[in-house]
Amino acid sequence: MESKSAAARPAFPAELEYQSGFGNHFSSEAIAGALPRGQNSPLVCPYGLYAEQISGTSFTSPRKLNERSWLYRVKPSVTHEPFRPRVPTHGKLVSEFNESNSTATPTQLRWKPVEVPESPTDFIDGLYTVCGAGSSYLRHGFAIHMYTANKSMDDCAFCSADGDFLIVPQEGRLWITTECGRLQVSPGEIVVLPQGFRFVVDLPDGPSRGYVAEIFGTHFQLPDLGPIGANGLAASRDFLVPVAWFEHLPRPGYTIVQKFGGELFTAKQDFSPFNVVAWHGNYVPYKYDLSKFCPYNTVLVDHGDPSINTVLTAPTDRPGVALLDFVIFPPRWLVAEHTFRPPYYHRNCMSEFMGLIYGGYEAKADGFLPGGASLHSCMTPHGPDTKTFEATIALGNEAGPRRISNTMAFMFESCLMPRVCPWALESPYMDHNYYQCWIGLKSHFSYEPADEDGHDGI
Ligand SMILES: O=C(O)Cc1cc(O)ccc1O
Ligand SMILES: [Fe+2]
């Protein structure tokens, strides 16, 4: 809690306190007794606070899917001047993908890491959409954004009315203030900021880069574990949720920047939106440390499908078909016998966007770099590059158990076909020679045909 009249946000402490769990009904109060007992909307709330609900699902969603929280705040979030289109307009955020703003392409795409700009750029200005599908208006779809930034957000808070932000920082820590409290997120961790929550991103390390998956119309869940059993992959208790924290400061000229249908709107208010003294509910921001993931894998032969490494899944109405899966490729042992251990060559009815947080990726000897990205869309063939294939075959059956270390790649995988934004296609960071990484794959076919034309039989 902070009650001095300084205008700047107080620095984060070295270690923040969190609550743990996934999908719990949490509660937290920064002042003892601030949370109303026995009811959500008392006539007069403790300490004269206002009660405000934030609904992440329709009121009538089935109980097991229903997400909402109650916030008890100094002033309600409605206390602001009208929303106006942001000036200057942002221009590089898309939330409805169509012929006018994006391109469909089956080509394998890869981008080199984008450099962090020198000019002052905060998280909002540094955010740009790479690709996506569907529509935030129709509440079905996703957008994949990336960001490069070098300065903390000043006197403004951001919020997306379009969807949940799953942020994957790749370089630079993010200190995030939300209405539920504060989170410190380092590369190697992820954070989810659900639709509608206001937040500020501070950059304690300066230069910062990362990836964002925004999902429209649904929320992330933990995947079912099926025959794996009751434990494994991402454990509920490793998800961390903030504790209530508020500031009660005069903030003349404070701006709320709201992403709404892909466009940015601003509204002025004279107080901090981080004025929630107590809250309870199951609609909350949370973070997760990817090094806590408990990977499962083949222990005898063959290469398991990457779904075995699903951290979070955003479902569609069709069982087993994800609007967006967040899958990781963490350090682990490879032990399969007489098996081609890297990812297999394949074509997928789902579309795969990949990023690399640190180290190398097992399917690509070169060219796929930390902070870079690739997109293999629906039914686009892809797989290990020539160097990886040749090195794997050269190693032969005697490879023995091998630990792949210093690696953290991830995939956003969707059943929808992404369209790619023009600035991503025209980017100087686009790797136009990507296809070359497979061109050298030679035929190793060693069959002796029956006739000279290479035909067998009739
Ligand atoms: O394409 C990729 O590199 C991702 C991926 C990894 C894997 O181990 C199996 C299938 C797959 O799509
Ligand atoms: Fe793949």
PDB file of C-alpha atoms in Angstrom, residues 16-269:
ATOM      1  CA  LEU A  16       6.596  -9.850  -4.123  1.00  0.00           C
ATOM      2  CA  GLU A  17       4.127 -11.993  -2.259  1.00  0.00           C
ATOM      3  CA  TYR A  18       1.667 -14.122  -4.288  1.00  0.00           C
ATOM      4  CA  GLN A  19      -1.250 -16.486  -3.836  1.00  0.00           C
ATOM      5  CA  SER A  20      -1.006 -19.834  -5.601  1.00  0.00           C
ATOM      6  CA  GLY A  21      -3.370 -21.970  -7.662  1.00  0.00           C
ATOM      7  CA  PHE A  22      -5.188 -22.118 -10.997  1.00  0.00           C
ATOM      8  CA  GLY A  23      -8.904 -21.366 -11.260  1.00  0.00           C
ATOM      9  CA  ASN A  24      -9.270 -20.975  -7.492  1.00  0.00           C
ATOM     10  CA  HIS A  25     -11.635 -18.556  -5.878  1.00  0.00           C
ATOM     11  CA  PHE A  26      -9.009 -16.260  -4.418  1.00  0.00           C
ATOM     12  CA  SER A  27      -9.453 -13.425  -1.985  1.00  0.00           C
ATOM     13  CA  SER A  28      -7.082 -10.737  -0.811  1.00  0.00           C
ATOM     14  CA  GLU A  29      -7.223  -7.532   1.202  1.00  0.00           C
ATOM     15  CA  ALA A  30      -4.528  -4.878   1.551  1.00  0.00           C
ATOM     16  CA  ILE A  31      -6.298  -3.537   4.669  1.00  0.00           C
ATOM     17  CA  ALA A  32      -7.694  -6.067   7.104  1.00  0.00           C
ATOM     18  CA  GLY A  33     -11.478  -6.036   7.006  1.00  0.00           C
ATOM     19  CA  ALA A  34     -11.733  -4.306   3.608  1.00  0.00           C
ATOM     20  CA  LEU A  35     -13.402  -7.329   1.986  1.00  0.00           C
ATOM     21  CA  PRO A  36     -17.136  -7.455   2.730  1.00  0.00           C
ATOM     22  CA  ARG A  37     -18.104 -10.663   4.516  1.00  0.00           C
ATOM     23  CA  GLY A  38     -21.215 -12.652   3.625  1.00  0.00           C
ATOM     24  CA  GLN A  39     -22.251 -10.615   0.578  1.00  0.00           C
ATOM     25  CA  ASN A  40     -20.744  -8.954  -2.508  1.00  0.00           C
ATOM     26  CA  SER A  41     -22.699  -5.680  -2.587  1.00  0.00           C
ATOM     27  CA  PRO A  42     -23.286  -4.262   0.884  1.00  0.00           C
ATOM     28  CA  LEU A  43     -25.196  -0.995   1.044  1.00  0.00           C
ATOM     29  CA  VAL A  44     -22.034   0.548   2.463  1.00  0.00           C
ATOM     30  CA  CYS A  45     -18.756  -1.284   1.903  1.00  0.00           C
ATOM     31  CA  PRO A  46     -16.016  -1.368   4.555  1.00  0.00           C
ATOM     32  CA  TYR A  47     -13.905   1.812   4.596  1.00  0.00           C
ATOM     33  CA  GLY A  48     -16.395   3.468   2.229  1.00  0.00           C
ATOM     34  CA  LEU A  49     -15.113   1.523  -0.785  1.00  0.00           C
ATOM     35  CA  TYR A  50     -17.105   1.019  -3.978  1.00  0.00           C
ATOM     36  CA  ALA A  51     -17.986  -2.544  -5.036  1.00  0.00           C
ATOM     37  CA  GLU A  52     -17.403  -3.382  -8.715  1.00  0.00           C
ATOM     38  CA  GLN A  53     -17.691  -6.707 -10.540  1.00  0.00           C
ATOM     39  CA  ILE A  54     -15.558  -7.653 -13.539  1.00  0.00           C
ATOM     40  CA  SER A  55     -17.114 -10.468 -15.575  1.00  0.00           C
ATOM     41  CA  GLY A  56     -14.835 -12.585 -17.745  1.00  0.00           C
ATOM     42  CA  THR A  57     -17.648 -14.871 -18.886  1.00  0.00           C
ATOM     43  CA  SER A  58     -21.338 -14.250 -19.515  1.00  0.00           C
ATOM     44  CA  PHE A  59     -23.361 -14.186 -16.300  1.00  0.00           C
ATOM     45  CA  THR A  60     -25.003 -17.429 -17.344  1.00  0.00           C
ATOM     46  CA  SER A  61     -21.920 -19.426 -18.353  1.00  0.00           C
ATOM     47  CA  PRO A  62     -21.895 -22.898 -16.804  1.00  0.00           C
ATOM     48  CA  ARG A  63     -20.531 -22.809 -13.282  1.00  0.00           C
ATOM     49  CA  LYS A  64     -17.347 -24.694 -14.159  1.00  0.00           C
ATOM     50  CA  LEU A  65     -16.503 -22.104 -16.830  1.00  0.00           C
ATOM     51  CA  ASN A  66     -17.831 -19.024 -15.065  1.00  0.00           C
ATOM     52  CA  GLU A  67     -15.154 -16.410 -14.269  1.00  0.00           C
ATOM     53  CA  ARG A  68     -15.705 -13.160 -12.384  1.00  0.00           C
ATOM     54  CA  SER A  69     -14.171 -11.126  -9.605  1.00  0.00           C
ATOM     55  CA  TRP A  70     -15.387  -8.479  -7.184  1.00  0.00           C
ATOM     56  CA  LEU A  71     -13.142  -5.466  -6.677  1.00  0.00           C
ATOM     57  CA  TYR A  72     -13.512  -3.070  -3.723  1.00  0.00           C
ATOM     58  CA  ARG A  73     -12.035   0.235  -4.765  1.00  0.00           C
ATOM     59  CA  VAL A  74     -11.586   3.834  -3.720  1.00  0.00           C
ATOM     60  CA  LYS A  75     -13.439   5.096  -6.798  1.00  0.00           C
ATOM     61  CA  PRO A  76     -15.209   2.969  -9.417  1.00  0.00           C
ATOM     62  CA  SER A  77     -13.541   2.627 -12.813  1.00  0.00           C
ATOM     63  CA  VAL A  78     -16.462   4.419 -14.485  1.00  0.00           C
ATOM     64  CA  THR A  79     -15.240   7.748 -13.057  1.00  0.00           C
ATOM     65  CA  HIS A  80     -13.568   9.060 -16.199  1.00  0.00           C
ATOM     66  CA  GLU A  81     -14.074  11.412 -19.129  1.00  0.00           C
ATOM     67  CA  PRO A  82     -15.424   9.968 -22.395  1.00  0.00           C
ATOM     68  CA  PHE A  83     -13.321   7.573 -24.459  1.00  0.00           C
ATOM     69  CA  ARG A  84     -11.818   9.155 -27.568  1.00  0.00           C
ATOM     70  CA  PRO A  85      -9.806   7.582 -30.389  1.00  0.00           C
ATOM     71  CA  ARG A  86      -6.156   7.728 -29.380  1.00  0.00           C
ATOM     72  CA  VAL A  87      -4.061  10.398 -31.075  1.00  0.00           C
ATOM     73  CA  PRO A  88      -1.739   9.563 -32.693  1.00  0.00           C
ATOM     74  CA  THR A  89      -3.406   6.330 -33.761  1.00  0.00           C
ATOM     75  CA  HIS A  90      -1.318   3.243 -33.178  1.00  0.00           C
ATOM     76  CA  GLY A  91      -1.816   1.576 -36.558  1.00  0.00           C
ATOM     77  CA  LYS A  92      -0.153  -1.767 -35.968  1.00  0.00           C
ATOM     78  CA  LEU A  93      -2.748  -3.607 -33.905  1.00  0.00           C
ATOM     79  CA  VAL A  94      -5.308  -5.839 -35.590  1.00  0.00           C
ATOM     80  CA  SER A  95      -8.169  -7.765 -34.042  1.00  0.00           C
ATOM     81  CA  GLU A  96     -10.264  -8.679 -37.070  1.00  0.00           C
ATOM     82  CA  PHE A  97      -8.311 -10.317 -39.838  1.00  0.00           C
ATOM     83  CA  ASN A  98      -9.528  -9.842 -43.400  1.00  0.00           C
ATOM     84  CA  GLU A  99      -8.409  -9.023 -46.962  1.00  0.00           C
ATOM     85  CA  SER A 100      -8.099  -5.336 -46.167  1.00  0.00           C
ATOM     86  CA  ASN A 101      -5.530  -5.637 -43.401  1.00  0.00           C
ATOM     87  CA  SER A 102      -3.684  -8.940 -43.744  1.00  0.00           C
ATOM     88  CA  THR A 103      -2.562 -11.639 -46.152  1.00  0.00           C
ATOM     89  CA  ALA A 104      -3.093 -15.369 -46.309  1.00  0.00           C
ATOM     90  CA  THR A 105       0.023 -17.303 -47.257  1.00  0.00           C
ATOM     91  CA  PRO A 106       0.939 -20.971 -47.042  1.00  0.00           C
ATOM     92  CA  THR A 107       4.661 -20.141 -47.259  1.00  0.00           C
ATOM     93  CA  GLN A 108       6.907 -21.102 -44.362  1.00  0.00           C
ATOM     94  CA  LEU A 109       7.777 -17.796 -42.688  1.00  0.00           C
ATOM     95  CA  ARG A 110      10.589 -16.937 -40.322  1.00  0.00           C
ATOM     96  CA  TRP A 111      11.700 -13.704 -38.706  1.00  0.00           C
ATOM     97  CA  LYS A 112      15.027 -12.735 -37.171  1.00  0.00           C
ATOM     98  CA  PRO A 113      14.862 -11.103 -33.734  1.00  0.00           C
ATOM     99  CA  VAL A 114      13.652  -7.537 -34.002  1.00  0.00           C
ATOM    100  CA  GLU A 115      16.026  -5.021 -32.404  1.00  0.00           C
ATOM    101  CA  VAL A 116      14.752  -2.906 -29.532  1.00  0.00           C
ATOM    102  CA  PRO A 117      14.408   0.692 -30.806  1.00  0.00           C
ATOM    103  CA  GLU A 118      16.601   3.522 -29.494  1.00  0.00           C
ATOM    104  CA  SER A 119      13.789   6.058 -29.372  1.00  0.00           C
ATOM    105  CA  PRO A 120      11.674   6.037 -26.200  1.00  0.00           C
ATOM    106  CA  THR A 121       9.068   3.305 -26.665  1.00  0.00           C
ATOM    107  CA  ASP A 122       6.781   1.866 -24.016  1.00  0.00           C
ATOM    108  CA  PHE A 123       4.905  -1.469 -24.048  1.00  0.00           C
ATOM    109  CA  ILE A 124       1.876   0.028 -25.833  1.00  0.00           C
ATOM    110  CA  ASP A 125       3.816   1.775 -28.587  1.00  0.00           C
ATOM    111  CA  GLY A 126       6.152  -1.198 -28.976  1.00  0.00           C
ATOM    112  CA  LEU A 127       3.349  -3.685 -29.512  1.00  0.00           C
ATOM    113  CA  TYR A 128       2.504  -4.830 -33.047  1.00  0.00           C
ATOM    114  CA  THR A 129       0.371  -7.614 -34.457  1.00  0.00           C
ATOM    115  CA  VAL A 130       2.201 -10.257 -36.497  1.00  0.00           C
ATOM    116  CA  CYS A 131      -0.696 -12.473 -37.496  1.00  0.00           C
ATOM    117  CA  GLY A 132      -4.041 -13.778 -36.364  1.00  0.00           C
ATOM    118  CA  ALA A 133      -7.438 -15.098 -37.362  1.00  0.00           C
ATOM    119  CA  GLY A 134     -11.077 -14.495 -36.650  1.00  0.00           C
ATOM    120  CA  SER A 135     -12.496 -11.452 -34.988  1.00  0.00           C
ATOM    121  CA  SER A 136     -12.588  -9.899 -31.561  1.00  0.00           C
ATOM    122  CA  TYR A 137     -16.022  -8.505 -32.482  1.00  0.00           C
ATOM    123  CA  LEU A 138     -17.373 -11.984 -33.091  1.00  0.00           C
ATOM    124  CA  ARG A 139     -15.593 -13.259 -29.957  1.00  0.00           C
ATOM    125  CA  HIS A 140     -13.789 -16.027 -31.818  1.00  0.00           C
ATOM    126  CA  GLY A 141     -10.193 -15.762 -32.890  1.00  0.00           C
ATOM    127  CA  PHE A 142      -6.733 -14.800 -31.805  1.00  0.00           C
ATOM    128  CA  ALA A 143      -3.971 -12.315 -32.538  1.00  0.00           C
ATOM    129  CA  ILE A 144      -0.254 -12.880 -32.134  1.00  0.00           C
ATOM    130  CA  HIS A 145       1.604  -9.721 -31.248  1.00  0.00           C
ATOM    131  CA  MET A 146       5.233  -9.047 -30.486  1.00  0.00           C
ATOM    132  CA  TYR A 147       6.739  -6.121 -28.608  1.00  0.00           C
ATOM    133  CA  THR A 148      10.039  -4.312 -28.343  1.00  0.00           C
ATOM    134  CA  ALA A 149      10.180  -1.559 -25.739  1.00  0.00           C
ATOM    135  CA  ASN A 150      12.725   0.354 -23.710  1.00  0.00           C
ATOM    136  CA  LYS A 151      10.769   2.445 -21.229  1.00  0.00           C
ATOM    137  CA  SER A 152       8.105   2.056 -18.584  1.00  0.00           C
ATOM    138  CA  MET A 153       4.556   3.225 -19.249  1.00  0.00           C
ATOM    139  CA  ASP A 154       4.049   6.697 -17.792  1.00  0.00           C
ATOM    140  CA  ASP A 155       0.824   8.058 -16.338  1.00  0.00           C
ATOM    141  CA  CYS A 156      -1.257   5.586 -18.280  1.00  0.00           C
ATOM    142  CA  ALA A 157      -2.681   2.098 -17.928  1.00  0.00           C
ATOM    143  CA  PHE A 158      -3.498  -0.320 -20.740  1.00  0.00           C
ATOM    144  CA  CYS A 159      -6.356  -2.731 -21.076  1.00  0.00           C
ATOM    145  CA  SER A 160      -7.695  -4.919 -23.858  1.00  0.00           C
ATOM    146  CA  ALA A 161     -11.446  -5.221 -24.229  1.00  0.00           C
ATOM    147  CA  ASP A 162     -10.730  -7.679 -27.054  1.00  0.00           C
ATOM    148  CA  GLY A 163      -9.130 -10.597 -25.279  1.00  0.00           C
ATOM    149  CA  ASP A 164      -6.776 -12.130 -22.766  1.00  0.00           C
ATOM    150  CA  PHE A 165      -3.084 -11.299 -23.155  1.00  0.00           C
ATOM    151  CA  LEU A 166      -0.661 -14.172 -22.621  1.00  0.00           C
ATOM    152  CA  ILE A 167       2.727 -12.444 -22.529  1.00  0.00           C
ATOM    153  CA  VAL A 168       5.960 -14.379 -23.075  1.00  0.00           C
ATOM    154  CA  PRO A 169       8.859 -12.044 -22.221  1.00  0.00           C
ATOM    155  CA  GLN A 170      12.040 -12.975 -24.056  1.00  0.00           C
ATOM    156  CA  GLU A 171      14.347 -10.158 -22.953  1.00  0.00           C
ATOM    157  CA  GLY A 172      13.965  -7.830 -19.974  1.00  0.00           C
ATOM    158  CA  ARG A 173      11.828  -8.242 -16.881  1.00  0.00           C
ATOM    159  CA  LEU A 174       8.310  -6.880 -16.738  1.00  0.00           C
ATOM    160  CA  TRP A 175       7.014  -5.346 -13.546  1.00  0.00           C
ATOM    161  CA  ILE A 176       3.283  -5.340 -14.008  1.00  0.00           C
ATOM    162  CA  THR A 177       0.820  -3.458 -11.842  1.00  0.00           C
ATOM    163  CA  THR A 178      -2.748  -4.740 -12.146  1.00  0.00           C
ATOM    164  CA  GLU A 179      -6.002  -3.968 -10.400  1.00  0.00           C
ATOM    165  CA  CYS A 180      -5.530  -7.197  -8.384  1.00  0.00           C
ATOM    166  CA  GLY A 181      -1.953  -6.350  -7.361  1.00  0.00           C
ATOM    167  CA  ARG A 182       1.579  -6.532  -8.730  1.00  0.00           C
ATOM    168  CA  LEU A 183       3.539  -9.199 -10.614  1.00  0.00           C
ATOM    169  CA  GLN A 184       7.237  -9.457 -11.447  1.00  0.00           C
ATOM    170  CA  VAL A 185       7.723 -11.454 -14.617  1.00  0.00           C
ATOM    171  CA  SER A 186      11.135 -12.496 -15.925  1.00  0.00           C
ATOM    172  CA  PRO A 187      12.045 -14.113 -19.251  1.00  0.00           C
ATOM    173  CA  GLY A 188      11.342 -17.818 -18.672  1.00  0.00           C
ATOM    174  CA  GLU A 189       8.048 -16.929 -16.999  1.00  0.00           C
ATOM    175  CA  ILE A 190       4.724 -16.072 -18.630  1.00  0.00           C
ATOM    176  CA  VAL A 191       1.891 -13.860 -17.477  1.00  0.00           C
ATOM    177  CA  VAL A 192      -1.802 -13.843 -18.377  1.00  0.00           C
ATOM    178  CA  LEU A 193      -3.710 -10.545 -18.152  1.00  0.00           C
ATOM    179  CA  PRO A 194      -7.356 -11.367 -18.740  1.00  0.00           C
ATOM    180  CA  GLN A 195      -9.636  -9.315 -20.979  1.00  0.00           C
ATOM    181  CA  GLY A 196     -10.655  -6.046 -19.365  1.00  0.00           C
ATOM    182  CA  PHE A 197      -8.052  -5.833 -16.602  1.00  0.00           C
ATOM    183  CA  ARG A 198      -6.103  -2.591 -16.523  1.00  0.00           C
ATOM    184  CA  PHE A 199      -2.369  -2.879 -16.175  1.00  0.00           C
ATOM    185  CA  VAL A 200       0.878  -0.940 -16.373  1.00  0.00           C
ATOM    186  CA  VAL A 201       4.131  -2.432 -17.635  1.00  0.00           C
ATOM    187  CA  ASP A 202       7.332  -1.107 -16.080  1.00  0.00           C
ATOM    188  CA  LEU A 203      10.693  -2.162 -17.519  1.00  0.00           C
ATOM    189  CA  PRO A 204      13.276  -2.310 -14.709  1.00  0.00           C
ATOM    190  CA  ASP A 205      15.947  -3.559 -17.129  1.00  0.00           C
ATOM    191  CA  GLY A 206      15.209  -1.144 -19.973  1.00  0.00           C
ATOM    192  CA  PRO A 207      15.387  -2.999 -23.321  1.00  0.00           C
ATOM    193  CA  SER A 208      12.618  -5.523 -23.517  1.00  0.00           C
ATOM    194  CA  ARG A 209      11.242  -7.888 -26.123  1.00  0.00           C
ATOM    195  CA  GLY A 210       8.642 -10.597 -26.177  1.00  0.00           C
ATOM    196  CA  TYR A 211       5.595 -12.282 -27.633  1.00  0.00           C
ATOM    197  CA  VAL A 212       1.882 -11.996 -26.872  1.00  0.00           C
ATOM    198  CA  ALA A 213      -0.994 -14.328 -27.730  1.00  0.00           C
ATOM    199  CA  GLU A 214      -4.341 -12.591 -27.435  1.00  0.00           C
ATOM    200  CA  ILE A 215      -7.412 -14.816 -27.459  1.00  0.00           C
ATOM    201  CA  PHE A 216     -10.931 -13.655 -28.245  1.00  0.00           C
ATOM    202  CA  GLY A 217     -14.024 -15.136 -26.646  1.00  0.00           C
ATOM    203  CA  THR A 218     -12.552 -17.711 -24.301  1.00  0.00           C
ATOM    204  CA  HIS A 219      -9.983 -18.117 -21.533  1.00  0.00           C
ATOM    205  CA  PHE A 220      -6.997 -20.333 -20.892  1.00  0.00           C
ATOM    206  CA  GLN A 221      -7.441 -23.606 -19.026  1.00  0.00           C
ATOM    207  CA  LEU A 222      -5.063 -26.302 -17.902  1.00  0.00           C
ATOM    208  CA  PRO A 223      -5.138 -29.209 -20.365  1.00  0.00           C
ATOM    209  CA  ASP A 224      -6.762 -32.478 -19.353  1.00  0.00           C
ATOM    210  CA  LEU A 225      -4.133 -35.038 -18.391  1.00  0.00           C
ATOM    211  CA  GLY A 226      -5.908 -38.197 -19.634  1.00  0.00           C
ATOM    212  CA  PRO A 227      -3.839 -41.317 -19.041  1.00  0.00           C
ATOM    213  CA  ILE A 228      -0.950 -39.239 -17.655  1.00  0.00           C
ATOM    214  CA  GLY A 229      -2.961 -39.218 -14.430  1.00  0.00           C
ATOM    215  CA  ALA A 230      -3.597 -36.626 -11.774  1.00  0.00           C
ATOM    216  CA  ASN A 231      -0.143 -35.013 -11.858  1.00  0.00           C
ATOM    217  CA  GLY A 232       2.340 -33.745 -14.425  1.00  0.00           C
ATOM    218  CA  LEU A 233       2.865 -30.925 -16.927  1.00  0.00           C
ATOM    219  CA  ALA A 234       1.929 -27.556 -15.365  1.00  0.00           C
ATOM    220  CA  ALA A 235       0.744 -27.945 -11.758  1.00  0.00           C
ATOM    221  CA  SER A 236      -2.037 -25.683 -10.481  1.00  0.00           C
ATOM    222  CA  ARG A 237      -0.046 -24.670  -7.438  1.00  0.00           C
ATOM    223  CA  ASP A 238       2.748 -23.202  -9.562  1.00  0.00           C
ATOM    224  CA  PHE A 239       0.460 -20.500 -10.957  1.00  0.00           C
ATOM    225  CA  LEU A 240       0.902 -17.301  -8.963  1.00  0.00           C
ATOM    226  CA  VAL A 241      -1.739 -14.638  -8.473  1.00  0.00           C
ATOM    227  CA  PRO A 242      -1.121 -11.173  -6.954  1.00  0.00           C
ATOM    228  CA  VAL A 243      -2.198 -10.024  -3.542  1.00  0.00           C
ATOM    229  CA  ALA A 244      -4.226  -6.823  -3.244  1.00  0.00           C
ATOM    230  CA  TRP A 245      -2.154  -3.661  -3.556  1.00  0.00           C
ATOM    231  CA  PHE A 246      -3.377  -0.133  -4.027  1.00  0.00           C
ATOM    232  CA  GLU A 247      -2.185   3.420  -4.376  1.00  0.00           C
ATOM    233  CA  HIS A 248      -4.269   6.337  -3.255  1.00  0.00           C
ATOM    234  CA  LEU A 249      -2.631   9.243  -5.008  1.00  0.00           C
ATOM    235  CA  PRO A 250      -3.874  12.255  -6.895  1.00  0.00           C
ATOM    236  CA  ARG A 251      -3.093  11.464 -10.530  1.00  0.00           C
ATOM    237  CA  PRO A 252      -4.179  14.478 -12.582  1.00  0.00           C
ATOM    238  CA  GLY A 253      -4.262  13.691 -16.302  1.00  0.00           C
ATOM    239  CA  TYR A 254      -4.014   9.932 -15.892  1.00  0.00           C
ATOM    240  CA  THR A 255      -4.932   8.086 -19.108  1.00  0.00           C
ATOM    241  CA  ILE A 256      -6.645   4.739 -19.589  1.00  0.00           C
ATOM    242  CA  VAL A 257      -5.679   3.290 -22.978  1.00  0.00           C
ATOM    243  CA  GLN A 258      -8.237   0.727 -24.052  1.00  0.00           C
ATOM    244  CA  LYS A 259      -7.818  -1.638 -26.978  1.00  0.00           C
ATOM    245  CA  PHE A 260     -11.296  -2.110 -28.381  1.00  0.00           C
ATOM    246  CA  GLY A 261     -11.861  -3.869 -31.704  1.00  0.00           C
ATOM    247  CA  GLY A 262      -8.148  -3.515 -32.448  1.00  0.00           C
ATOM    248  CA  GLU A 263      -8.271   0.269 -32.130  1.00  0.00           C
ATOM    249  CA  LEU A 264      -6.954   2.247 -29.195  1.00  0.00           C
ATOM    250  CA  PHE A 265      -9.137   4.662 -27.240  1.00  0.00           C
ATOM    251  CA  THR A 266      -8.105   6.903 -24.390  1.00  0.00           C
ATOM    252  CA  ALA A 267     -10.015   8.260 -21.410  1.00  0.00           C
ATOM    253  CA  LYS A 268      -8.728  10.733 -18.840  1.00  0.00           C
ATOM    254  CA  GLN A 269      -9.251  10.419 -15.111  1.00  0.00           C
TER     255      GLN A 269
END
